[in-house]
Amino acid sequence: MGTEMNLLEHARLMADYNRWMNQRVYAAAARLPAAAVTQDRGAFFGSILGTLNHLMVADKIWLHRFATHPARFAALDVLRTQPRPTDLRAVEFETLPQWRVAREQLDAAIVDWAGELSEADLDHVLAYANTKGVVSQRRFGLLLSHFFNHQTHHRGQITTLLTQAGEDVGGTDLLELIPVAPAD
């Protein structure tokens, strides 16, 4: 019997990792003066807050798409009542504390949603349109991989920006959340 992690288990691990890392990133950003968080640092989304903003908006866009899955995940009900973002640079809040509260709520929904996923859900082909209206159809399980990879990619940028601003986020490796396997 194999002990390899399947895609469903991986999605749940990544949901936990997403929340854990966001807590670390927001805590580090909160230790900076507000001007340092909004300072344009030449990153693709400008500032630390600009990159945090992009990450939240992109997560909401993807979660709105995932909410159309026939499984009708209950954890995504909260998103169904909110407008779907249409601009990857749309700013929803003015201050880091407002962002932090919203991020914590979104991360809780992501963890709950990952807990609802079943193996059967992963094989569904999800049809969706990107922000430019281009329609695609892709296997849901692989879209989950993209969703979590996108988060990790931009948090890497954020941790670099925080380091440049003088704040250490601490350990960022997924390895810290991977359970230790029993000895054979």
C-alpha positions as protocol buffer text, in pm:
chain_id: "A"
residue {
  index: 1
  type: MET
  ca { x: 0 y: 0 z: 0 }
}
residue {
  index: 2
  type: GLY
  ca { x: 144 y: 336 z: -106 }
}
residue {
  index: 3
  type: THR
  ca { x: 183 y: 628 z: 130 }
}
residue {
  index: 4
  type: GLU
  ca { x: 200 y: 902 z: -131 }
}
residue {
  index: 5
  type: MET
  ca { x: -16 y: 1206 z: -85 }
}
residue {
  index: 6
  type: ASN
  ca { x: -300 y: 1235 z: -333 }
}
residue {
  index: 7
  type: LEU
  ca { x: -422 y: 1560 z: -489 }
}
residue {
  index: 8
  type: LEU
  ca { x: -707 y: 1594 z: -240 }
}
residue {
  index: 9
  type: GLU
  ca { x: -474 y: 1566 z: 59 }
}
residue {
  index: 10
  type: HIS
  ca { x: -234 y: 1805 z: -113 }
}
residue {
  index: 11
  type: ALA
  ca { x: -510 y: 2065 z: -160 }
}
residue {
  index: 12
  type: ARG
  ca { x: -594 y: 2046 z: 211 }
}
residue {
  index: 13
  type: LEU
  ca { x: -229 y: 2081 z: 307 }
}
residue {
  index: 14
  type: MET
  ca { x: -195 y: 2380 z: 75 }
}
residue {
  index: 15
  type: ALA
  ca { x: -505 y: 2544 z: 223 }
}
residue {
  index: 16
  type: ASP
  ca { x: -347 y: 2513 z: 568 }
}
residue {
  index: 17
  type: TYR
  ca { x: -15 y: 2641 z: 433 }
}
residue {
  index: 18
  type: ASN
  ca { x: -189 y: 2938 z: 270 }
}
residue {
  index: 19
  type: ARG
  ca { x: -349 y: 3039 z: 600 }
}
residue {
  index: 20
  type: TRP
  ca { x: -29 y: 2982 z: 800 }
}
residue {
  index: 21
  type: MET
  ca { x: 183 y: 3186 z: 560 }
}
residue {
  index: 22
  type: ASN
  ca { x: -70 y: 3468 z: 533 }
}
residue {
  index: 23
  type: GLN
  ca { x: -72 y: 3497 z: 912 }
}
residue {
  index: 24
  type: ARG
  ca { x: 307 y: 3529 z: 908 }
}
residue {
  index: 25
  type: VAL
  ca { x: 311 y: 3778 z: 621 }
}
residue {
  index: 26
  type: TYR
  ca { x: 41 y: 4002 z: 768 }
}
residue {
  index: 27
  type: ALA
  ca { x: 207 y: 3994 z: 1111 }
}
residue {
  index: 28
  type: ALA
  ca { x: 538 y: 4103 z: 954 }
}
residue {
  index: 29
  type: ALA
  ca { x: 368 y: 4377 z: 752 }
}
residue {
  index: 30
  type: ALA
  ca { x: 189 y: 4503 z: 1064 }
}
residue {
  index: 31
  type: ARG
  ca { x: 525 y: 4562 z: 1231 }
}
residue {
  index: 32
  type: LEU
  ca { x: 614 y: 4816 z: 960 }
}
residue {
  index: 33
  type: PRO
  ca { x: 501 y: 5178 z: 946 }
}
residue {
  index: 34
  type: ALA
  ca { x: 198 y: 5221 z: 718 }
}
residue {
  index: 35
  type: ALA
  ca { x: 407 y: 5423 z: 471 }
}
residue {
  index: 36
  type: ALA
  ca { x: 652 y: 5133 z: 433 }
}
residue {
  index: 37
  type: VAL
  ca { x: 366 y: 4894 z: 351 }
}
residue {
  index: 38
  type: THR
  ca { x: 230 y: 5121 z: 77 }
}
residue {
  index: 39
  type: GLN
  ca { x: 569 y: 5238 z: -57 }
}
residue {
  index: 40
  type: ASP
  ca { x: 622 y: 5154 z: -424 }
}
residue {
  index: 41
  type: ARG
  ca { x: 913 y: 4912 z: -424 }
}
residue {
  index: 42
  type: GLY
  ca { x: 925 y: 4847 z: -799 }
}
residue {
  index: 43
  type: ALA
  ca { x: 748 y: 4513 z: -772 }
}
residue {
  index: 44
  type: PHE
  ca { x: 493 y: 4407 z: -1033 }
}
residue {
  index: 45
  type: PHE
  ca { x: 211 y: 4527 z: -805 }
}
residue {
  index: 46
  type: GLY
  ca { x: 419 y: 4811 z: -663 }
}
residue {
  index: 47
  type: SER
  ca { x: 406 y: 4786 z: -287 }
}
residue {
  index: 48
  type: ILE
  ca { x: 371 y: 4521 z: -20 }
}
residue {
  index: 49
  type: LEU
  ca { x: 3 y: 4616 z: 13 }
}
residue {
  index: 50
  type: GLY
  ca { x: -39 y: 4621 z: -364 }
}
residue {
  index: 51
  type: THR
  ca { x: 89 y: 4264 z: -385 }
}
residue {
  index: 52
  type: LEU
  ca { x: -124 y: 4153 z: -89 }
}
residue {
  index: 53
  type: ASN
  ca { x: -417 y: 4318 z: -264 }
}
residue {
  index: 54
  type: HIS
  ca { x: -351 y: 4132 z: -590 }
}
residue {
  index: 55
  type: LEU
  ca { x: -329 y: 3803 z: -408 }
}
residue {
  index: 56
  type: MET
  ca { x: -662 y: 3853 z: -233 }
}
residue {
  index: 57
  type: VAL
  ca { x: -838 y: 3972 z: -548 }
}
residue {
  index: 58
  type: ALA
  ca { x: -701 y: 3679 z: -750 }
}
residue {
  index: 59
  type: ASP
  ca { x: -806 y: 3434 z: -478 }
}
residue {
  index: 60
  type: LYS
  ca { x: -1158 y: 3576 z: -483 }
}
residue {
  index: 61
  type: ILE
  ca { x: -1175 y: 3555 z: -862 }
}
residue {
  index: 62
  type: TRP
  ca { x: -1074 y: 3189 z: -854 }
}
residue {
  index: 63
  type: LEU
  ca { x: -1303 y: 3106 z: -564 }
}
residue {
  index: 64
  type: HIS
  ca { x: -1597 y: 3262 z: -750 }
}
residue {
  index: 65
  type: ARG
  ca { x: -1513 y: 3032 z: -1040 }
}
residue {
  index: 66
  type: PHE
  ca { x: -1483 y: 2733 z: -806 }
}
residue {
  index: 67
  type: ALA
  ca { x: -1823 y: 2822 z: -659 }
}
residue {
  index: 68
  type: THR
  ca { x: -1979 y: 2728 z: -996 }
}
residue {
  index: 69
  type: HIS
  ca { x: -1868 y: 2364 z: -950 }
}
residue {
  index: 70
  type: PRO
  ca { x: -2172 y: 2133 z: -942 }
}
residue {
  index: 71
  type: ALA
  ca { x: -2079 y: 2026 z: -587 }
}
residue {
  index: 72
  type: ARG
  ca { x: -2196 y: 2373 z: -469 }
}
residue {
  index: 73
  type: PHE
  ca { x: -1940 y: 2387 z: -187 }
}
residue {
  index: 74
  type: ALA
  ca { x: -2110 y: 2537 z: 119 }
}
residue {
  index: 75
  type: ALA
  ca { x: -1789 y: 2709 z: 233 }
}
residue {
  index: 76
  type: LEU
  ca { x: -1804 y: 2924 z: -81 }
}
residue {
  index: 77
  type: ASP
  ca { x: -2158 y: 3047 z: -11 }
}
residue {
  index: 78
  type: VAL
  ca { x: -2015 y: 3363 z: 143 }
}
residue {
  index: 79
  type: LEU
  ca { x: -1849 y: 3446 z: -192 }
}
residue {
  index: 80
  type: ARG
  ca { x: -2169 y: 3388 z: -386 }
}
residue {
  index: 81
  type: THR
  ca { x: -2321 y: 3686 z: -202 }
}
residue {
  index: 82
  type: GLN
  ca { x: -2028 y: 3916 z: -285 }
}
residue {
  index: 83
  type: PRO
  ca { x: -1954 y: 4083 z: -617 }
}
residue {
  index: 84
  type: ARG
  ca { x: -1697 y: 3904 z: -830 }
}
residue {
  index: 85
  type: PRO
  ca { x: -1382 y: 4113 z: -876 }
}
residue {
  index: 86
  type: THR
  ca { x: -1312 y: 4194 z: -1240 }
}
residue {
  index: 87
  type: ASP
  ca { x: -981 y: 4379 z: -1211 }
}
residue {
  index: 88
  type: LEU
  ca { x: -667 y: 4216 z: -1068 }
}
residue {
  index: 89
  type: ARG
  ca { x: -561 y: 4555 z: -932 }
}
residue {
  index: 90
  type: ALA
  ca { x: -896 y: 4653 z: -777 }
}
residue {
  index: 91
  type: VAL
  ca { x: -847 y: 4785 z: -423 }
}
residue {
  index: 92
  type: GLU
  ca { x: -1112 y: 4683 z: -173 }
}
residue {
  index: 93
  type: PHE
  ca { x: -976 y: 4827 z: 153 }
}
residue {
  index: 94
  type: GLU
  ca { x: -772 y: 5126 z: 261 }
}
residue {
  index: 95
  type: THR
  ca { x: -569 y: 4994 z: 555 }
}
residue {
  index: 96
  type: LEU
  ca { x: -365 y: 4687 z: 637 }
}
residue {
  index: 97
  type: PRO
  ca { x: -582 y: 4601 z: 942 }
}
residue {
  index: 98
  type: GLN
  ca { x: -891 y: 4593 z: 715 }
}
residue {
  index: 99
  type: TRP
  ca { x: -705 y: 4370 z: 471 }
}
residue {
  index: 100
  type: ARG
  ca { x: -590 y: 4142 z: 751 }
}
residue {
  index: 101
  type: VAL
  ca { x: -943 y: 4080 z: 881 }
}
residue {
  index: 102
  type: ALA
  ca { x: -1071 y: 4010 z: 529 }
}
residue {
  index: 103
  type: ARG
  ca { x: -775 y: 3781 z: 458 }
}
residue {
  index: 104
  type: GLU
  ca { x: -837 y: 3581 z: 776 }
}
residue {
  index: 105
  type: GLN
  ca { x: -1202 y: 3537 z: 680 }
}
residue {
  index: 106
  type: LEU
  ca { x: -1109 y: 3433 z: 327 }
}
residue {
  index: 107
  type: ASP
  ca { x: -845 y: 3190 z: 451 }
}
residue {
  index: 108
  type: ALA
  ca { x: -1095 y: 3029 z: 688 }
}
residue {
  index: 109
  type: ALA
  ca { x: -1332 y: 2981 z: 394 }
}
residue {
  index: 110
  type: ILE
  ca { x: -1050 y: 2828 z: 187 }
}
residue {
  index: 111
  type: VAL
  ca { x: -964 y: 2579 z: 464 }
}
residue {
  index: 112
  type: ASP
  ca { x: -1333 y: 2490 z: 508 }
}
residue {
  index: 113
  type: TRP
  ca { x: -1377 y: 2453 z: 132 }
}
residue {
  index: 114
  type: ALA
  ca { x: -1071 y: 2228 z: 101 }
}
residue {
  index: 115
  type: GLY
  ca { x: -1224 y: 2013 z: 374 }
}
residue {
  index: 116
  type: GLU
  ca { x: -1540 y: 1974 z: 165 }
}
residue {
  index: 117
  type: LEU
  ca { x: -1359 y: 1854 z: -147 }
}
residue {
  index: 118
  type: SER
  ca { x: -1395 y: 1493 z: -255 }
}
residue {
  index: 119
  type: GLU
  ca { x: -1193 y: 1286 z: -500 }
}
residue {
  index: 120
  type: ALA
  ca { x: -1487 y: 1289 z: -740 }
}
residue {
  index: 121
  type: ASP
  ca { x: -1487 y: 1672 z: -741 }
}
residue {
  index: 122
  type: LEU
  ca { x: -1132 y: 1684 z: -873 }
}
residue {
  index: 123
  type: ASP
  ca { x: -1207 y: 1521 z: -1208 }
}
residue {
  index: 124
  type: HIS
  ca { x: -1482 y: 1768 z: -1302 }
}
residue {
  index: 125
  type: VAL
  ca { x: -1399 y: 1985 z: -1602 }
}
residue {
  index: 126
  type: LEU
  ca { x: -1470 y: 2342 z: -1496 }
}
residue {
  index: 127
  type: ALA
  ca { x: -1569 y: 2597 z: -1759 }
}
residue {
  index: 128
  type: TYR
  ca { x: -1486 y: 2957 z: -1669 }
}
residue {
  index: 129
  type: ALA
  ca { x: -1393 y: 3288 z: -1827 }
}
residue {
  index: 130
  type: ASN
  ca { x: -1083 y: 3485 z: -1737 }
}
residue {
  index: 131
  type: THR
  ca { x: -1093 y: 3858 z: -1659 }
}
residue {
  index: 132
  type: LYS
  ca { x: -1071 y: 3933 z: -2033 }
}
residue {
  index: 133
  type: GLY
  ca { x: -1367 y: 3709 z: -2109 }
}
residue {
  index: 134
  type: VAL
  ca { x: -1168 y: 3425 z: -2266 }
}
residue {
  index: 135
  type: VAL
  ca { x: -1347 y: 3097 z: -2192 }
}
residue {
  index: 136
  type: SER
  ca { x: -1149 y: 2791 z: -2084 }
}
residue {
  index: 137
  type: GLN
  ca { x: -1225 y: 2442 z: -1968 }
}
residue {
  index: 138
  type: ARG
  ca { x: -982 y: 2269 z: -1736 }
}
residue {
  index: 139
  type: ARG
  ca { x: -982 y: 1982 z: -1490 }
}
residue {
  index: 140
  type: PHE
  ca { x: -1078 y: 2114 z: -1147 }
}
residue {
  index: 141
  type: GLY
  ca { x: -805 y: 1928 z: -958 }
}
residue {
  index: 142
  type: LEU
  ca { x: -535 y: 2089 z: -1170 }
}
residue {
  index: 143
  type: LEU
  ca { x: -695 y: 2431 z: -1129 }
}
residue {
  index: 144
  type: LEU
  ca { x: -657 y: 2381 z: -754 }
}
residue {
  index: 145
  type: SER
  ca { x: -285 y: 2327 z: -809 }
}
residue {
  index: 146
  type: HIS
  ca { x: -269 y: 2655 z: -1002 }
}
residue {
  index: 147
  type: PHE
  ca { x: -468 y: 2836 z: -733 }
}
residue {
  index: 148
  type: PHE
  ca { x: -229 y: 2735 z: -455 }
}
residue {
  index: 149
  type: ASN
  ca { x: 82 y: 2780 z: -669 }
}
residue {
  index: 150
  type: HIS
  ca { x: -25 y: 3135 z: -755 }
}
residue {
  index: 151
  type: GLN
  ca { x: -54 y: 3215 z: -384 }
}
residue {
  index: 152
  type: THR
  ca { x: 292 y: 3075 z: -313 }
}
residue {
  index: 153
  type: HIS
  ca { x: 443 y: 3266 z: -605 }
}
residue {
  index: 154
  type: HIS
  ca { x: 315 y: 3604 z: -489 }
}
residue {
  index: 155
  type: ARG
  ca { x: 386 y: 3540 z: -121 }
}
residue {
  index: 156
  type: GLY
  ca { x: 746 y: 3479 z: -228 }
}
residue {
  index: 157
  type: GLN
  ca { x: 744 y: 3829 z: -375 }
}
residue {
  index: 158
  type: ILE
  ca { x: 586 y: 3966 z: -59 }
}
residue {
  index: 159
  type: THR
  ca { x: 843 y: 3803 z: 168 }
}
residue {
  index: 160
  type: THR
  ca { x: 1119 y: 3955 z: -47 }
}
residue {
  index: 161
  type: LEU
  ca { x: 958 y: 4300 z: -21 }
}
residue {
  index: 162
  type: LEU
  ca { x: 919 y: 4259 z: 356 }
}
residue {
  index: 163
  type: THR
  ca { x: 1283 y: 4154 z: 389 }
}
residue {
  index: 164
  type: GLN
  ca { x: 1391 y: 4457 z: 187 }
}
residue {
  index: 165
  type: ALA
  ca { x: 1185 y: 4671 z: 426 }
}
residue {
  index: 166
  type: GLY
  ca { x: 1367 y: 4518 z: 724 }
}
residue {
  index: 167
  type: GLU
  ca { x: 1107 y: 4264 z: 840 }
}
residue {
  index: 168
  type: ASP
  ca { x: 1181 y: 3893 z: 871 }
}
residue {
  index: 169
  type: VAL
  ca { x: 881 y: 3669 z: 810 }
}
residue {
  index: 170
  type: GLY
  ca { x: 1063 y: 3367 z: 952 }
}
residue {
  index: 171
  type: GLY
  ca { x: 1042 y: 3020 z: 804 }
}
residue {
  index: 172
  type: THR
  ca { x: 833 y: 2990 z: 492 }
}
residue {
  index: 173
  type: ASP
  ca { x: 889 y: 2631 z: 385 }
}
residue {
  index: 174
  type: LEU
  ca { x: 591 y: 2404 z: 330 }
}
residue {
  index: 175
  type: LEU
  ca { x: 809 y: 2142 z: 495 }
}
residue {
  index: 176
  type: GLU
  ca { x: 717 y: 2293 z: 832 }
}
residue {
  index: 177
  type: LEU
  ca { x: 356 y: 2174 z: 784 }
}
residue {
  index: 178
  type: ILE
  ca { x: 423 y: 1833 z: 628 }
}
residue {
  index: 179
  type: PRO
  ca { x: 356 y: 1564 z: 888 }
}
residue {
  index: 180
  type: VAL
  ca { x: 649 y: 1346 z: 984 }
}
residue {
  index: 181
  type: ALA
  ca { x: 602 y: 999 z: 838 }
}
residue {
  index: 182
  type: PRO
  ca { x: 629 y: 701 z: 1067 }
}
residue {
  index: 183
  type: ALA
  ca { x: 949 y: 498 z: 1035 }
}
residue {
  index: 184
  type: ASP
  ca { x: 922 y: 180 z: 831 }
}
